[in-house]
PDB file of C-alpha atoms in Angstrom:
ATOM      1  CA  UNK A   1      17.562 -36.729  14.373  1.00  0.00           C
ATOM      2  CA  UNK A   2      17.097 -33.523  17.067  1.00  0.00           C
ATOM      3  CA  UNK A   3      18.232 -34.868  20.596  1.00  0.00           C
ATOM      4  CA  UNK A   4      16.508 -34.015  23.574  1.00  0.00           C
ATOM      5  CA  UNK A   5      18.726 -31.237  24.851  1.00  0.00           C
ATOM      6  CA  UNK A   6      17.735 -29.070  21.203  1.00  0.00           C
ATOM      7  CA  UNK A   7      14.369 -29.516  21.455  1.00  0.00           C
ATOM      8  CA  UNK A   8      13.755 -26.642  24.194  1.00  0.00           C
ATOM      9  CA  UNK A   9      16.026 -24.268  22.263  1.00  0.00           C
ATOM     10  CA  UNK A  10      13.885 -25.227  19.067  1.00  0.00           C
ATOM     11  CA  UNK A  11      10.603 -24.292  20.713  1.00  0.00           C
ATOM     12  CA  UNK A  12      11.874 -20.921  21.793  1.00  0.00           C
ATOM     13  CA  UNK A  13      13.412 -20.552  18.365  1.00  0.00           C
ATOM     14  CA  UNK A  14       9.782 -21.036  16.912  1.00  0.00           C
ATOM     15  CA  UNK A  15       7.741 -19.124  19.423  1.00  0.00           C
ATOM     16  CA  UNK A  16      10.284 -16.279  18.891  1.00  0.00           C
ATOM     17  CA  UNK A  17       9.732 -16.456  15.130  1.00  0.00           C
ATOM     18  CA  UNK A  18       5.934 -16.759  15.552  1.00  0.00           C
ATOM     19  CA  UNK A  19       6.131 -13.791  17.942  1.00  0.00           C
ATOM     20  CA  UNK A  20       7.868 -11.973  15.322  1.00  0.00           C
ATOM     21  CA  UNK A  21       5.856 -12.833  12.276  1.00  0.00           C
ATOM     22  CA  UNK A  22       2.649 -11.532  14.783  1.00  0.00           C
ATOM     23  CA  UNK A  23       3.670  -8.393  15.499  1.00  0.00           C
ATOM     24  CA  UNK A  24       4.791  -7.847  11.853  1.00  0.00           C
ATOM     25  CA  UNK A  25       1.463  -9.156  10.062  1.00  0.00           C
ATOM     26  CA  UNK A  26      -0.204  -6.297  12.982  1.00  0.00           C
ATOM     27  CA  UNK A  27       1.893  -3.299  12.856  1.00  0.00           C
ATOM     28  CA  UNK A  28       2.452  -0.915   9.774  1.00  0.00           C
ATOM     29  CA  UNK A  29       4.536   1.958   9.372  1.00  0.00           C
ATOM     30  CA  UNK A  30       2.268   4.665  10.070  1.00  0.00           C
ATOM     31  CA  UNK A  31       2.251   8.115  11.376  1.00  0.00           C
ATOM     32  CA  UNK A  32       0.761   8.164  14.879  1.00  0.00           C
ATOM     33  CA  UNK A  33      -3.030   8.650  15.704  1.00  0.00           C
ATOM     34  CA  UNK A  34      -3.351  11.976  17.508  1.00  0.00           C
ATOM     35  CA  UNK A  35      -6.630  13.562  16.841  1.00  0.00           C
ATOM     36  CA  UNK A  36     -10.167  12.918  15.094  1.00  0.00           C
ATOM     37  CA  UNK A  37     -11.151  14.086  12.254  1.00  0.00           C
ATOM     38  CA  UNK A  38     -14.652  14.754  11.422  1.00  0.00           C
ATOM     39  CA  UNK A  39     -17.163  17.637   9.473  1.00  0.00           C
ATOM     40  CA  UNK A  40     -20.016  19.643  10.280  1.00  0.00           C
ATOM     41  CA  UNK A  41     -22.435  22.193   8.715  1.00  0.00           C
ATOM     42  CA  UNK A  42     -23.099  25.782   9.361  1.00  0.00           C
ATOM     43  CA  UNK A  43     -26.372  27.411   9.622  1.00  0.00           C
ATOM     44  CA  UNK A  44     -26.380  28.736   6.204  1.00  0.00           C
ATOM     45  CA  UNK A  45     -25.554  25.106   4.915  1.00  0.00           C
ATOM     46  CA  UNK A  46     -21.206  25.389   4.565  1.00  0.00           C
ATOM     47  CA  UNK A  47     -18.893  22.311   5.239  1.00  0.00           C
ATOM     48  CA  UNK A  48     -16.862  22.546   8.505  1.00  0.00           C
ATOM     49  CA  UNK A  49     -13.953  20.655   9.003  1.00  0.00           C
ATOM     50  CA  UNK A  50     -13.837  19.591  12.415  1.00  0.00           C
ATOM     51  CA  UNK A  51     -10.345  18.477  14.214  1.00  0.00           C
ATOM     52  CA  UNK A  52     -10.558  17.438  17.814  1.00  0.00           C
ATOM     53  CA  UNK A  53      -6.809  16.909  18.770  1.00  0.00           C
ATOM     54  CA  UNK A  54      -5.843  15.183  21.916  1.00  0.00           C
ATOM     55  CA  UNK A  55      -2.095  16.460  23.159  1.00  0.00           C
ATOM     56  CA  UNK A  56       0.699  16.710  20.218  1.00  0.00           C
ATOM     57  CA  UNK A  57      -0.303  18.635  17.494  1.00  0.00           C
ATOM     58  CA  UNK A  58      -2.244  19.185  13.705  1.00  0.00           C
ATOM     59  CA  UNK A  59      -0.537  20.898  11.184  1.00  0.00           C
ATOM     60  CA  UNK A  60      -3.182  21.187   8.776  1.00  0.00           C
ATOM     61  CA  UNK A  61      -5.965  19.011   6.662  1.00  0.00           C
ATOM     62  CA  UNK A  62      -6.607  17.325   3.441  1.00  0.00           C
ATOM     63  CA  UNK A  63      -9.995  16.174   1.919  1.00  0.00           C
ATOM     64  CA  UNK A  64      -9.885  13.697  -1.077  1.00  0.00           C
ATOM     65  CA  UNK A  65     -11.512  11.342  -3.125  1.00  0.00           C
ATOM     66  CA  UNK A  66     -11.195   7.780  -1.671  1.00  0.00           C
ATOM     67  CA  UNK A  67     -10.011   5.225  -4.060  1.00  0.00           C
ATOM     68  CA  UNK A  68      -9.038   1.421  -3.492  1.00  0.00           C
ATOM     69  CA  UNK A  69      -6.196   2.403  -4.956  1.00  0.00           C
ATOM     70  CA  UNK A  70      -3.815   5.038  -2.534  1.00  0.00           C
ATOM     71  CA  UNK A  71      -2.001   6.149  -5.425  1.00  0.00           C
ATOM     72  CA  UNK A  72      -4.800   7.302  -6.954  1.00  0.00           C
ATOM     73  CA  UNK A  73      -6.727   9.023  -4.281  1.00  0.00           C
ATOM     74  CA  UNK A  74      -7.592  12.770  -5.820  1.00  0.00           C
ATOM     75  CA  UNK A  75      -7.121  15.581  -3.434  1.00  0.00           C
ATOM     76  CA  UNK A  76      -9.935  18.016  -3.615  1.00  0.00           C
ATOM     77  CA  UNK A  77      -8.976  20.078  -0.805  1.00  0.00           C
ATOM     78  CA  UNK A  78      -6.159  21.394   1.845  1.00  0.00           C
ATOM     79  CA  UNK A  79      -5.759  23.703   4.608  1.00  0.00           C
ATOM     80  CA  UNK A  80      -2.777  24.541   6.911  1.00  0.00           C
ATOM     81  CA  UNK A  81      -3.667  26.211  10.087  1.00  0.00           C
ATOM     82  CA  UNK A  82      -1.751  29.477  10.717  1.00  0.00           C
ATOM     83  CA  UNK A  83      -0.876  28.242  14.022  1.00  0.00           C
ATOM     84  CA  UNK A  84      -0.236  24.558  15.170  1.00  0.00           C
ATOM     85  CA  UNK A  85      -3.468  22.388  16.668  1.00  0.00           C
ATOM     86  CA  UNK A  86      -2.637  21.697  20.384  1.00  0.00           C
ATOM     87  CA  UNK A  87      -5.441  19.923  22.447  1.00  0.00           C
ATOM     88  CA  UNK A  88      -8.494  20.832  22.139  1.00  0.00           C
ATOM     89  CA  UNK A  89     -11.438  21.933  18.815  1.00  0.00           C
ATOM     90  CA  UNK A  90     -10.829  23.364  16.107  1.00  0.00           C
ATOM     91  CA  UNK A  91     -13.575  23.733  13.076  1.00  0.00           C
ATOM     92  CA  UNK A  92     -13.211  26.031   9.931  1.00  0.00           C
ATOM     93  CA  UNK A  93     -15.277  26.086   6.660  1.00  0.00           C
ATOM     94  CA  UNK A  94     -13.920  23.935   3.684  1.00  0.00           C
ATOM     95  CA  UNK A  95     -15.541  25.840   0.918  1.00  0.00           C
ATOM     96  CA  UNK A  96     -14.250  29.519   1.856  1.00  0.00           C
ATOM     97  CA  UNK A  97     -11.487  31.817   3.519  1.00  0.00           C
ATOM     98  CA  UNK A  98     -11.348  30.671   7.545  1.00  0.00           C
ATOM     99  CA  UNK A  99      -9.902  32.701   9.958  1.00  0.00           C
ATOM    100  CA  UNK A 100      -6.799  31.187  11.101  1.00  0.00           C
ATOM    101  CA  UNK A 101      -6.175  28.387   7.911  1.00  0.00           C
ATOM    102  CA  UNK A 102      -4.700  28.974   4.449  1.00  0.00           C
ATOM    103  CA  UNK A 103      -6.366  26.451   1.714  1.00  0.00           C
ATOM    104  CA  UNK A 104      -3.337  25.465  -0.546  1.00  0.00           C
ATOM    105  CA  UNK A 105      -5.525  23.576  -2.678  1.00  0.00           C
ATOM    106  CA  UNK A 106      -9.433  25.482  -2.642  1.00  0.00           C
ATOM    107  CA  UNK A 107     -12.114  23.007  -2.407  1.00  0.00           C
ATOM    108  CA  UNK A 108     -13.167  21.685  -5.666  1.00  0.00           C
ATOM    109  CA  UNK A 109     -16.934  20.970  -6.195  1.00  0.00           C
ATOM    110  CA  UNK A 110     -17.936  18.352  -4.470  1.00  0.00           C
ATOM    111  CA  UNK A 111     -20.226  15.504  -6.195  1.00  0.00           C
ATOM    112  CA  UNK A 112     -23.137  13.074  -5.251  1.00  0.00           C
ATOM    113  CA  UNK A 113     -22.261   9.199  -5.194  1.00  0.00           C
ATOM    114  CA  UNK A 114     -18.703   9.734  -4.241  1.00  0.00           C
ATOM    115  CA  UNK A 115     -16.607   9.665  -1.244  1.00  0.00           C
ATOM    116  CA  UNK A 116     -14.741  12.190   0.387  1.00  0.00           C
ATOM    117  CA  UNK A 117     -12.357  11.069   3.053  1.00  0.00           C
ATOM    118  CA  UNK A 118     -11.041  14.226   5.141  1.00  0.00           C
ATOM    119  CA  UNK A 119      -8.105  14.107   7.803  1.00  0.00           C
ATOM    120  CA  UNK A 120      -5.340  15.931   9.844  1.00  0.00           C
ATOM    121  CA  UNK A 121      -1.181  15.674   9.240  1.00  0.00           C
ATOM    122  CA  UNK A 122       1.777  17.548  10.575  1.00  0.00           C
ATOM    123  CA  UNK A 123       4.261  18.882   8.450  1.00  0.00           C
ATOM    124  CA  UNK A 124       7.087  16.563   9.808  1.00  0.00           C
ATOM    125  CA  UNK A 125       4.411  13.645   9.579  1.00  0.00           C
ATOM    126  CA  UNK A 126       5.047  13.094  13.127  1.00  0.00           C
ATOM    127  CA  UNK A 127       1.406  12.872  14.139  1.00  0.00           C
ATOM    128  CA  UNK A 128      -2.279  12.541  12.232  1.00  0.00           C
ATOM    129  CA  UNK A 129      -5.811  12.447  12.885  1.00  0.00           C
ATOM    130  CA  UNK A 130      -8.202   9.380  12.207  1.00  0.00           C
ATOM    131  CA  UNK A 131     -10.262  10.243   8.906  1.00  0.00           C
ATOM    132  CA  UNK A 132     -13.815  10.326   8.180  1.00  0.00           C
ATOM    133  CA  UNK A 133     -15.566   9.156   5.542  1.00  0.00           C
ATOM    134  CA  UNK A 134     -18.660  10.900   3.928  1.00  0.00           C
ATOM    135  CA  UNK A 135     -20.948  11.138   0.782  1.00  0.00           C
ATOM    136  CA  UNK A 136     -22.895  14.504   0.136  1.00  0.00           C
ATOM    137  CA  UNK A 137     -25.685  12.492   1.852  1.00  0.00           C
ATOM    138  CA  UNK A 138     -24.415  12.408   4.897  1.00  0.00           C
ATOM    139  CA  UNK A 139     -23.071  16.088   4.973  1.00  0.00           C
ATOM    140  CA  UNK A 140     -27.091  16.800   3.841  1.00  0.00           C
ATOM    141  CA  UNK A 141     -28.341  14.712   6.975  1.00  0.00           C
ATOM    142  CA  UNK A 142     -25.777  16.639   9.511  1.00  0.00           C
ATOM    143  CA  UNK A 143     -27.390  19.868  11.658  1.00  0.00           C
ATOM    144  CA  UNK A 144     -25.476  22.379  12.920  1.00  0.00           C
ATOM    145  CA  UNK A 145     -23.835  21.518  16.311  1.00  0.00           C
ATOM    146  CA  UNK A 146     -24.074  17.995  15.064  1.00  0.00           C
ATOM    147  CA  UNK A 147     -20.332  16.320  14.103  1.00  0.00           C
ATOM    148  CA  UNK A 148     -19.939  13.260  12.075  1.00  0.00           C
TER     149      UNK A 148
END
Protein backbone atom coordinates (compact mmCIF):
# COMPACT_ATOMS: atom_id res chain seq x y z
CA UNK A 1 0.00 0.00 0.00
CA UNK A 2 1.90 3.54 -1.26
CA UNK A 3 1.12 6.26 1.50
CA UNK A 4 0.38 9.62 0.66
CA UNK A 5 3.76 11.21 1.25
CA UNK A 6 5.28 8.59 -1.88
CA UNK A 7 2.85 9.33 -4.15
CA UNK A 8 4.40 12.85 -5.32
CA UNK A 9 7.87 11.30 -5.50
CA UNK A 10 6.20 8.42 -7.65
CA UNK A 11 4.73 10.85 -10.16
CA UNK A 12 8.02 12.60 -10.69
CA UNK A 13 9.65 9.20 -10.82
CA UNK A 14 7.23 8.37 -13.82
CA UNK A 15 7.18 11.66 -15.63
CA UNK A 16 11.03 11.51 -15.41
CA UNK A 17 11.00 8.03 -16.95
CA UNK A 18 8.39 9.05 -19.57
CA UNK A 19 10.55 12.11 -20.29
CA UNK A 20 13.35 9.85 -20.80
CA UNK A 21 11.81 7.12 -22.85
CA UNK A 22 10.57 10.45 -25.23
CA UNK A 23 13.57 11.84 -25.94
CA UNK A 24 15.11 8.36 -26.56
CA UNK A 25 12.27 6.92 -28.97
CA UNK A 26 13.14 10.80 -30.89
CA UNK A 27 16.78 11.16 -30.97
CA UNK A 28 19.36 8.85 -32.85
CA UNK A 29 22.93 8.91 -32.96
CA UNK A 30 23.58 10.78 -35.97
CA UNK A 31 26.12 13.00 -37.46
CA UNK A 32 24.83 16.58 -37.50
CA UNK A 33 22.79 18.21 -40.42
CA UNK A 34 24.98 20.92 -41.92
CA UNK A 35 24.30 21.36 -45.53
CA UNK A 36 21.85 20.20 -48.47
CA UNK A 37 22.50 18.05 -50.78
CA UNK A 38 20.99 18.12 -54.11
CA UNK A 39 21.94 17.59 -58.26
CA UNK A 40 21.67 19.46 -61.30
CA UNK A 41 22.38 19.18 -65.08
CA UNK A 42 24.71 20.95 -67.36
CA UNK A 43 23.95 22.27 -70.69
CA UNK A 44 25.39 19.45 -72.53
CA UNK A 45 23.21 17.03 -70.31
CA UNK A 46 26.13 15.98 -67.23
CA UNK A 47 25.05 15.29 -63.54
CA UNK A 48 26.09 18.04 -61.05
CA UNK A 49 26.32 17.42 -57.61
CA UNK A 50 25.15 20.30 -55.83
CA UNK A 51 26.20 21.01 -51.95
CA UNK A 52 24.82 24.13 -50.38
CA UNK A 53 26.58 24.18 -46.89
CA UNK A 54 25.45 26.45 -44.19
CA UNK A 55 28.59 27.29 -41.60
CA UNK A 56 30.84 24.08 -40.54
CA UNK A 57 32.06 22.26 -43.25
CA UNK A 58 31.76 19.23 -46.27
CA UNK A 59 34.44 17.03 -46.71
CA UNK A 60 33.34 15.35 -49.68
CA UNK A 61 30.19 13.26 -51.31
CA UNK A 62 28.86 9.87 -51.91
CA UNK A 63 26.08 8.74 -54.38
CA UNK A 64 24.56 5.19 -53.89
CA UNK A 65 21.97 2.89 -54.51
CA UNK A 66 19.20 3.16 -51.83
CA UNK A 67 18.21 -0.04 -50.29
CA UNK A 68 15.76 -0.79 -47.26
CA UNK A 69 18.44 -2.41 -46.08
CA UNK A 70 21.66 0.18 -44.92
CA UNK A 71 23.99 -2.55 -45.07
CA UNK A 72 23.36 -3.13 -48.35
CA UNK A 73 23.22 0.24 -49.92
CA UNK A 74 25.80 0.04 -53.15
CA UNK A 75 28.01 3.00 -53.56
CA UNK A 76 28.22 4.06 -57.13
CA UNK A 77 30.08 7.12 -56.62
CA UNK A 78 32.51 9.46 -54.33
CA UNK A 79 34.24 12.65 -54.40
CA UNK A 80 36.44 14.49 -51.82
CA UNK A 81 36.82 18.12 -52.40
CA UNK A 82 40.47 19.30 -52.52
CA UNK A 83 39.65 21.89 -50.10
CA UNK A 84 37.02 21.78 -47.21
CA UNK A 85 33.17 23.16 -48.02
CA UNK A 86 32.69 26.30 -45.80
CA UNK A 87 29.34 28.25 -46.32
CA UNK A 88 28.22 28.79 -49.27
CA UNK A 89 27.69 26.53 -53.21
CA UNK A 90 29.50 24.29 -54.40
CA UNK A 91 28.48 22.07 -57.70
CA UNK A 92 30.87 19.71 -59.70
CA UNK A 93 30.04 17.04 -62.37
CA UNK A 94 29.55 13.37 -61.11
CA UNK A 95 30.38 11.62 -64.29
CA UNK A 96 33.93 13.33 -65.03
CA UNK A 97 37.22 15.04 -63.63
CA UNK A 98 35.93 18.46 -61.59
CA UNK A 99 38.11 21.04 -60.82
CA UNK A 100 38.69 21.10 -57.23
CA UNK A 101 37.25 17.18 -56.23
CA UNK A 102 39.03 13.82 -56.54
CA UNK A 103 36.36 10.84 -57.31
CA UNK A 104 37.71 7.86 -55.17
CA UNK A 105 35.15 5.72 -56.50
CA UNK A 106 34.25 7.04 -60.54
CA UNK A 107 30.65 7.04 -61.17
CA UNK A 108 29.36 3.80 -62.30
CA UNK A 109 26.56 3.80 -64.98
CA UNK A 110 23.70 4.85 -63.75
CA UNK A 111 20.27 2.83 -64.50
CA UNK A 112 16.48 3.56 -65.10
CA UNK A 113 13.98 2.33 -62.27
CA UNK A 114 16.45 2.72 -59.52
CA UNK A 115 17.32 5.12 -56.90
CA UNK A 116 20.24 7.03 -56.33
CA UNK A 117 20.50 8.77 -53.02
CA UNK A 118 23.53 11.39 -53.07
CA UNK A 119 24.91 13.31 -49.89
CA UNK A 120 27.78 15.24 -48.10
CA UNK A 121 30.19 13.82 -44.96
CA UNK A 122 33.31 15.06 -43.28
CA UNK A 123 36.12 12.99 -42.79
CA UNK A 124 35.87 13.07 -38.90
CA UNK A 125 31.98 12.51 -39.43
CA UNK A 126 31.51 15.56 -37.49
CA UNK A 127 28.99 17.13 -39.84
CA UNK A 128 26.71 15.93 -43.11
CA UNK A 129 24.40 17.18 -45.57
CA UNK A 130 20.62 16.10 -45.93
CA UNK A 131 20.44 13.63 -49.06
CA UNK A 132 18.42 13.64 -52.07
CA UNK A 133 16.75 11.15 -53.63
CA UNK A 134 16.42 10.72 -57.49
CA UNK A 135 15.58 8.26 -60.40
CA UNK A 136 17.11 8.99 -63.96
CA UNK A 137 13.62 10.54 -64.45
CA UNK A 138 13.97 13.14 -62.44
CA UNK A 139 17.66 14.02 -63.41
CA UNK A 140 15.90 13.91 -67.26
CA UNK A 141 13.13 16.49 -66.06
CA UNK A 142 15.90 18.95 -64.33
CA UNK A 143 17.18 22.20 -66.66
CA UNK A 144 20.17 23.75 -66.16
CA UNK A 145 20.09 26.38 -63.33
CA UNK A 146 17.34 24.23 -61.98
CA UNK A 147 18.42 22.15 -58.48
CA UNK A 148 16.51 19.29 -57.15
Amino acid sequence: MWSTTSRPVFRRFVGAVAVGMSLAATSGCTVPVDAVAGISVTGDGHLLGVIMACGHHIDGATLYVASDDVNKNMKVGSWIADRPLTAGLATWTLDSPAAGWTATKPLTPLTAKTTYVLYGWTKDSSWSSSHISFTLSDRDRLTPGKVR
